C-alpha cells in the first residue's frame, strides 16, 4: 500500500483543518495518524480499524480530533477542531497496530500543520 497525506496548512488557534490520506493498493489495514514536531519524537494521534471503523485517540487530541475512513474510495481523514499551537507538526498516515510508531509501516510523505497563537 502507498499512502499520501494532504490538507495541512497554516491556521489560527481555535481553527479547524481536515487532513486526507489517499491510499493505493491493498487498504484492508488498520490506518493511523501520527505527528512529529521539530526536535520531538514522532507521536501517536489516532487510529481506526478496517471494517467497523473503531477509533482510538491520544489523550491530547481526544474530543478535538475525529478520525474516519472511506473504504470505498480508499481515503483516511483526520478532522481537527479547536487547534492549539502545540498541535503544530508534520502529520503522517501509516498502517500498523498500537500506539508505538516504530510498529507502523508504509508511511506517507507527511503534511505540515502550523497553528499560530
Coordinates of N, CA, C and O in Angstrom, one line a residue:
X1 N 0.8 -1.2 0.0 CA 0.0 0.0 0.0 C 0.9 1.2 0.0 O 1.9 1.3 0.6
X2 N 0.5 2.3 -0.7 CA 1.1 3.6 -0.7 C 0.2 4.6 -0.2 O -1.0 4.6 -0.6
X3 N 0.7 5.5 0.7 CA -0.2 6.5 1.3 C 0.4 7.9 1.0 O 1.6 8.1 1.0
X4 N -0.5 8.8 0.8 CA -0.1 10.2 0.5 C -1.1 11.1 1.3 O -2.3 11.2 1.1
X5 N -0.5 11.9 2.3 CA -1.2 12.8 3.1 C -1.3 14.2 2.5 O -0.4 14.6 1.7
X6 N -2.4 14.9 2.7 CA -2.6 16.2 2.2 C -3.5 17.0 3.2 O -4.1 16.4 4.0
X7 N -3.6 18.3 2.9 CA -4.6 19.1 3.7 C -4.0 19.9 4.8 O -4.8 20.7 5.4
X8 N -2.7 19.8 5.0 CA -2.1 20.7 6.0 C -2.1 22.1 5.6 O -2.4 22.5 4.5
X9 N -1.7 23.0 6.5 CA -1.7 24.4 6.2 C -1.5 25.2 7.5 O -1.2 24.7 8.6
X10 N -1.6 26.5 7.4 CA -1.5 27.5 8.5 C -2.9 27.9 8.9 O -3.7 28.3 8.1
X11 N -3.1 27.8 10.2 CA -4.4 28.1 10.8 C -4.2 28.8 12.2 O -3.2 28.5 12.8
X12 N -5.1 29.6 12.5 CA -5.0 30.3 13.8 C -5.5 29.3 14.9 O -6.3 28.4 14.7
X13 N -5.1 29.5 16.1 CA -5.5 28.8 17.2 C -7.0 28.8 17.3 O -7.6 29.9 17.2
X14 N -7.7 27.7 17.6 CA -9.1 27.6 17.6 C -9.7 27.2 16.3 O -10.9 26.9 16.3
X15 N -8.9 27.3 15.3 CA -9.4 26.9 13.9 C -9.5 25.4 13.7 O -9.2 24.6 14.6
X16 N -9.8 25.1 12.4 CA -10.0 23.7 12.1 C -9.3 23.4 10.8 O -9.1 24.3 9.9
X17 N -8.9 22.2 10.6 CA -8.3 21.6 9.4 C -8.8 20.2 9.2 O -9.1 19.5 10.2
X18 N -8.9 19.8 7.9 CA -9.2 18.4 7.7 C -8.0 17.8 6.8 O -7.8 18.3 5.7
X19 N -7.4 16.8 7.4 CA -6.3 16.1 6.6 C -6.9 14.9 5.9 O -7.9 14.3 6.4
X20 N -6.3 14.6 4.8 CA -6.7 13.5 4.0 C -5.5 12.6 3.7 O -4.4 13.1 3.7
X21 N -5.7 11.3 3.6 CA -4.6 10.4 3.3 C -5.2 9.4 2.2 O -6.0 8.6 2.5
X22 N -4.7 9.6 1.0 CA -5.1 8.7 -0.1 C -4.3 7.5 -0.2 O -3.1 7.6 -0.1
X23 N -4.9 6.4 -0.3 CA -4.2 5.1 -0.3 C -4.4 4.4 -1.7 O -5.4 4.6 -2.4
X24 N -3.4 3.7 -2.1 CA -3.4 2.9 -3.3 C -3.0 1.5 -2.9 O -2.3 1.2 -2.0
X25 N -3.5 0.5 -3.7 CA -3.2 -0.9 -3.4 C -4.1 -1.4 -2.3 O -5.2 -0.9 -2.1
X26 N -3.7 -2.5 -1.6 CA -4.5 -3.0 -0.5 C -4.7 -2.0 0.6 O -3.7 -1.4 1.0
X27 N -5.9 -1.9 1.1 CA -6.2 -1.0 2.1 C -6.9 -1.6 3.3 O -7.4 -0.9 4.2
X28 N -6.9 -2.9 3.4 CA -7.6 -3.6 4.5 C -6.7 -3.7 5.7 O -6.3 -4.8 6.2
X29 N -6.2 -2.5 6.1 CA -5.3 -2.4 7.3 C -5.9 -1.4 8.3 O -6.7 -0.6 7.9
X30 N -5.5 -1.6 9.5 CA -5.7 -0.5 10.4 C -4.9 0.7 10.0 O -3.7 0.5 9.6
X31 N -5.5 1.8 9.9 CA -4.8 3.0 9.5 C -4.7 4.0 10.7 O -5.5 4.0 11.6
X32 N -3.7 4.8 10.6 CA -3.5 5.7 11.7 C -2.8 7.0 11.3 O -2.2 7.1 10.2
X33 N -2.9 8.0 12.2 CA -2.2 9.3 12.1 C -1.2 9.4 13.2 O -1.5 9.1 14.4
X34 N -0.1 9.9 12.8 CA 1.0 10.2 13.8 C 1.4 11.6 13.5 O 1.2 12.1 12.4
X35 N 2.2 12.3 14.4 CA 2.7 13.6 14.1 C 4.1 13.7 14.7 O 4.4 13.0 15.7
X36 N 4.9 14.6 14.1 CA 6.2 14.9 14.6 C 6.5 16.4 14.6 O 6.5 16.9 13.5
X37 N 6.7 16.9 15.7 CA 7.1 18.3 15.8 C 8.6 18.4 15.7 O 9.3 17.5 16.1
X38 N 9.2 19.6 15.4 CA 10.6 19.7 15.3 C 11.3 19.4 16.6 O 10.9 19.9 17.7
X39 N 12.3 18.6 16.6 CA 13.1 18.2 17.8 C 12.4 17.2 18.7 O 12.9 17.0 19.8
X40 N 11.2 16.8 18.3 CA 10.5 15.8 19.1 C 10.3 14.5 18.4 O 10.4 14.4 17.2
X41 N 10.0 13.5 19.2 CA 9.8 12.2 18.7 C 8.4 12.1 18.0 O 7.5 12.8 18.5
X42 N 8.3 11.2 17.0 CA 7.0 11.0 16.4 C 6.0 10.5 17.5 O 6.4 9.6 18.3
X43 N 4.8 11.0 17.4 CA 3.8 10.5 18.4 C 2.5 10.1 17.8 O 2.1 10.6 16.8
X44 N 1.8 9.2 18.5 CA 0.5 8.7 18.1 C -0.5 9.8 18.2 O -0.6 10.6 19.2
X45 N -1.4 9.8 17.2 CA -2.5 10.8 17.2 C -3.8 10.0 17.3 O -4.6 10.2 18.2
X46 N -4.1 9.1 16.3 CA -5.3 8.4 16.2 C -5.2 7.2 15.3 O -4.4 7.2 14.3
X47 N -6.0 6.2 15.5 CA -6.1 5.0 14.6 C -7.5 4.6 14.4 O -8.4 5.1 15.2
X48 N -7.8 3.9 13.4 CA -9.1 3.4 13.1 C -9.0 2.0 12.5 O -8.2 1.7 11.6
X49 N -9.9 1.2 12.9 CA -10.0 -0.2 12.4 C -10.6 -0.3 11.0 O -11.1 0.7 10.5
X50 N -10.5 -1.5 10.4 CA -10.8 -1.6 9.0 C -12.3 -1.5 8.7 O -12.8 -0.7 8.0
X51 N -13.1 -2.5 9.3 CA -14.5 -2.6 8.9 C -15.4 -1.8 9.8 O -16.2 -1.1 9.3
X52 N -15.3 -2.0 11.1 CA -16.2 -1.3 12.0 C -15.8 0.2 12.1 O -16.6 1.0 12.6
X53 N -14.6 0.5 11.8 CA -14.1 1.9 11.9 C -14.0 2.4 13.3 O -14.3 3.5 13.6
X54 N -13.6 1.5 14.2 CA -13.5 1.8 15.6 C -12.3 2.7 15.8 O -11.2 2.3 15.4
X55 N -12.5 3.9 16.4 CA -11.3 4.9 16.5 C -10.7 4.7 17.9 O -11.2 4.2 18.8
X56 N -9.4 5.2 17.9 CA -8.7 5.3 19.1 C -7.9 6.6 19.0 O -7.3 6.9 18.0
X57 N -7.8 7.3 20.2 CA -7.2 8.6 20.1 C -6.2 8.8 21.3 O -6.3 8.2 22.4
X58 N -5.2 9.6 21.0 CA -4.3 10.0 22.0 C -5.1 11.0 22.9 O -6.0 11.7 22.5
X59 N -4.7 11.0 24.2 CA -5.4 11.8 25.2 C -5.4 13.3 24.8 O -6.4 14.0 25.0
X60 N -4.3 13.7 24.2 CA -4.1 15.1 24.0 C -5.0 15.6 22.8 O -5.2 16.9 22.6
X61 N -5.6 14.7 22.0 CA -6.4 15.2 20.9 C -7.9 14.7 21.1 O -8.8 15.1 20.3
X62 N -8.1 13.8 22.0 CA -9.5 13.3 22.2 C -10.5 14.4 22.4 O -10.2 15.3 23.3
X63 N -11.6 14.4 21.7 CA -12.6 15.4 21.9 C -12.4 16.6 20.9 O -13.3 17.4 20.7
X64 N -11.3 16.7 20.3 CA -11.0 17.7 19.3 C -10.8 17.2 17.9 O -11.2 17.8 16.9
X65 N -10.2 16.0 17.8 CA -9.9 15.4 16.5 C -10.9 14.2 16.3 O -11.2 13.5 17.2
X66 N -11.2 14.0 15.0 CA -12.0 12.8 14.6 C -11.4 12.1 13.5 O -11.1 12.8 12.4
X67 N -11.1 10.9 13.6 CA -10.5 10.1 12.5 C -11.7 9.3 11.8 O -12.6 8.8 12.5
X68 N -11.6 9.2 10.5 CA -12.6 8.4 9.8 C -12.0 7.9 8.5 O -10.9 8.3 8.2
X69 N -12.7 7.0 7.9 CA -12.1 6.4 6.7 C -13.2 6.1 5.7 O -14.4 5.7 6.1
X70 N -13.0 6.2 4.4 CA -13.9 5.9 3.3 C -13.2 4.7 2.6 O -12.4 4.9 1.8
X71 N -13.7 3.5 2.9 CA -13.0 2.3 2.4 C -13.3 2.2 0.9 O -12.4 1.8 0.1
X72 N -14.4 2.7 0.4 CA -14.8 2.6 -1.0 C -13.8 3.4 -1.8 O -13.4 3.0 -2.9
X73 N -13.5 4.6 -1.3 CA -12.6 5.5 -2.1 C -11.1 5.5 -1.6 O -10.3 6.2 -2.1
X74 N -10.9 4.6 -0.6 CA -9.5 4.4 0.0 C -8.9 5.7 0.5 O -7.8 6.1 0.1
X75 N -9.7 6.4 1.3 CA -9.2 7.7 1.9 C -9.4 7.6 3.4 O -10.4 7.2 3.9
X76 N -8.4 8.1 4.1 CA -8.4 8.3 5.5 C -8.5 9.8 5.8 O -7.8 10.6 5.1
X77 N -9.2 10.1 6.8 CA -9.4 11.5 7.2 C -9.0 11.8 8.6 O -9.1 10.9 9.5
X78 N -8.6 13.0 8.9 CA -8.5 13.5 10.3 C -9.0 14.9 10.4 O -8.5 15.8 9.8
X79 N -10.2 15.0 11.0 CA -10.8 16.3 11.2 C -10.3 16.9 12.5 O -10.4 16.2 13.6
X80 N -9.7 18.0 12.4 CA -9.0 18.6 13.6 C -9.7 19.9 13.9 O -9.7 20.9 13.1
X81 N -10.3 20.0 15.1 CA -11.0 21.2 15.5 C -10.3 21.8 16.8 O -9.6 21.1 17.4
X82 N -10.7 23.0 17.0 CA -10.1 23.7 18.2 C -8.6 23.5 18.3 O -8.0 23.1 19.3
X83 N -7.9 23.8 17.2 CA -6.5 23.5 17.1 C -5.7 24.4 18.1 O -6.1 25.6 18.3
X84 N -4.6 23.9 18.6 CA -3.8 24.6 19.5 C -2.4 24.7 18.9 O -2.0 23.9 18.1
X85 N -1.6 25.7 19.3 CA -0.2 25.8 18.8 C 0.6 24.6 19.0 O 1.4 24.2 18.1
X86 N 0.3 23.8 20.1 CA 1.1 22.6 20.3 C 0.7 21.5 19.4 O 1.3 20.4 19.4
X87 N -0.3 21.7 18.6 CA -0.7 20.7 17.5 C 0.2 20.9 16.3 O 0.1 20.0 15.4
X88 N 1.0 21.9 16.2 CA 1.8 22.1 15.0 C 2.8 21.0 14.9 O 3.5 20.7 15.8
X89 N 2.9 20.4 13.7 CA 3.7 19.3 13.4 C 3.5 18.8 12.0 O 2.6 19.3 11.3
X90 N 4.4 17.9 11.6 CA 4.1 17.2 10.3 C 3.3 16.0 10.7 O 3.6 15.2 11.6
X91 N 2.2 15.8 10.0 CA 1.3 14.7 10.2 C 1.5 13.7 9.2 O 1.5 14.0 8.0
X92 N 1.6 12.4 9.6 CA 1.8 11.3 8.8 C 0.7 10.3 8.9 O 0.1 10.1 10.0
X93 N 0.4 9.6 7.8 CA -0.5 8.5 7.9 C 0.3 7.2 7.6 O 1.3 7.2 7.0
X94 N -0.2 6.1 8.2 CA 0.6 4.8 8.1 C -0.4 3.7 8.4 O -1.5 3.8 8.8
X95 N 0.2 2.5 8.2 CA -0.5 1.2 8.6 C 0.2 0.6 9.7 O 1.4 0.6 9.8
X96 N -0.5 -0.1 10.6 CA 0.1 -0.8 11.7 C -0.9 -1.1 12.8 O -2.1 -1.2 12.5
X97 N -0.4 -1.2 14.0 CA -1.2 -1.5 15.1 C -0.6 -0.9 16.4 O 0.7 -0.8 16.5
X98 N -1.4 -0.5 17.3 CA -0.9 0.1 18.6 C -0.6 1.6 18.4 O -0.8 2.2 17.4
X99 N 0.1 2.1 19.5 CA 0.4 3.5 19.5 C 1.9 3.8 19.5 O 2.3 4.9 19.7
X100 N 2.7 2.7 19.2 CA 4.1 2.9 19.1 C 4.5 3.0 17.6 O 4.3 2.1 16.9
X101 N 5.0 4.2 17.2 CA 5.2 4.5 15.8 C 6.2 3.5 15.2 O 6.1 3.3 14.0
X102 N 7.0 2.9 16.0 CA 8.0 2.0 15.5 C 7.4 0.7 14.9 O 8.0 0.0 14.2
X103 N 6.2 0.5 15.3 CA 5.5 -0.7 14.8 C 4.6 -0.5 13.6 O 3.8 -1.3 13.2
X104 N 4.8 0.7 13.0 CA 3.9 1.1 11.9 C 4.8 1.1 10.6 O 6.0 1.3 10.7
X105 N 4.1 1.0 9.5 CA 4.8 0.9 8.2 C 4.1 1.7 7.1 O 3.0 2.3 7.4
X106 N 4.6 1.7 6.0 CA 4.0 2.4 4.8 C 3.7 3.8 5.0 O 2.6 4.3 4.6
X107 N 4.7 4.5 5.6 CA 4.5 5.9 5.9 C 4.3 6.8 4.7 O 5.0 6.6 3.7
X108 N 3.3 7.7 4.7 CA 3.1 8.6 3.7 C 4.2 9.7 3.8 O 4.9 9.7 4.8
X109 N 4.2 10.7 2.9 CA 5.2 11.7 3.0 C 5.0 12.8 4.0 O 5.9 13.6 4.3
X110 N 3.8 12.9 4.6 CA 3.5 13.8 5.6 C 3.0 15.2 5.1 O 3.3 15.5 4.0
X111 N 2.2 15.8 5.9 CA 1.7 17.2 5.6 C 1.8 18.1 6.8 O 1.6 17.7 7.9
X112 N 2.3 19.3 6.6 CA 2.7 20.2 7.6 C 1.4 21.0 8.1 O 0.7 21.6 7.3
X113 N 1.3 21.0 9.4 CA 0.2 21.7 10.1 C 0.9 22.8 11.0 O 1.7 22.4 11.8
X114 N 0.6 24.0 10.8 CA 1.1 25.1 11.6 C -0.1 25.9 12.3 O -0.9 26.4 11.5
X115 N -0.1 25.9 13.6 CA -1.1 26.6 14.3 C -0.5 27.8 15.0 O 0.4 27.7 15.8
X116 N -1.0 29.0 14.6 CA -0.4 30.2 15.2 C -1.3 30.7 16.4 O -2.5 30.4 16.4
X117 N -0.6 31.3 17.3 CA -1.3 31.7 18.6 C -1.9 33.1 18.4 O -1.6 33.8 17.5

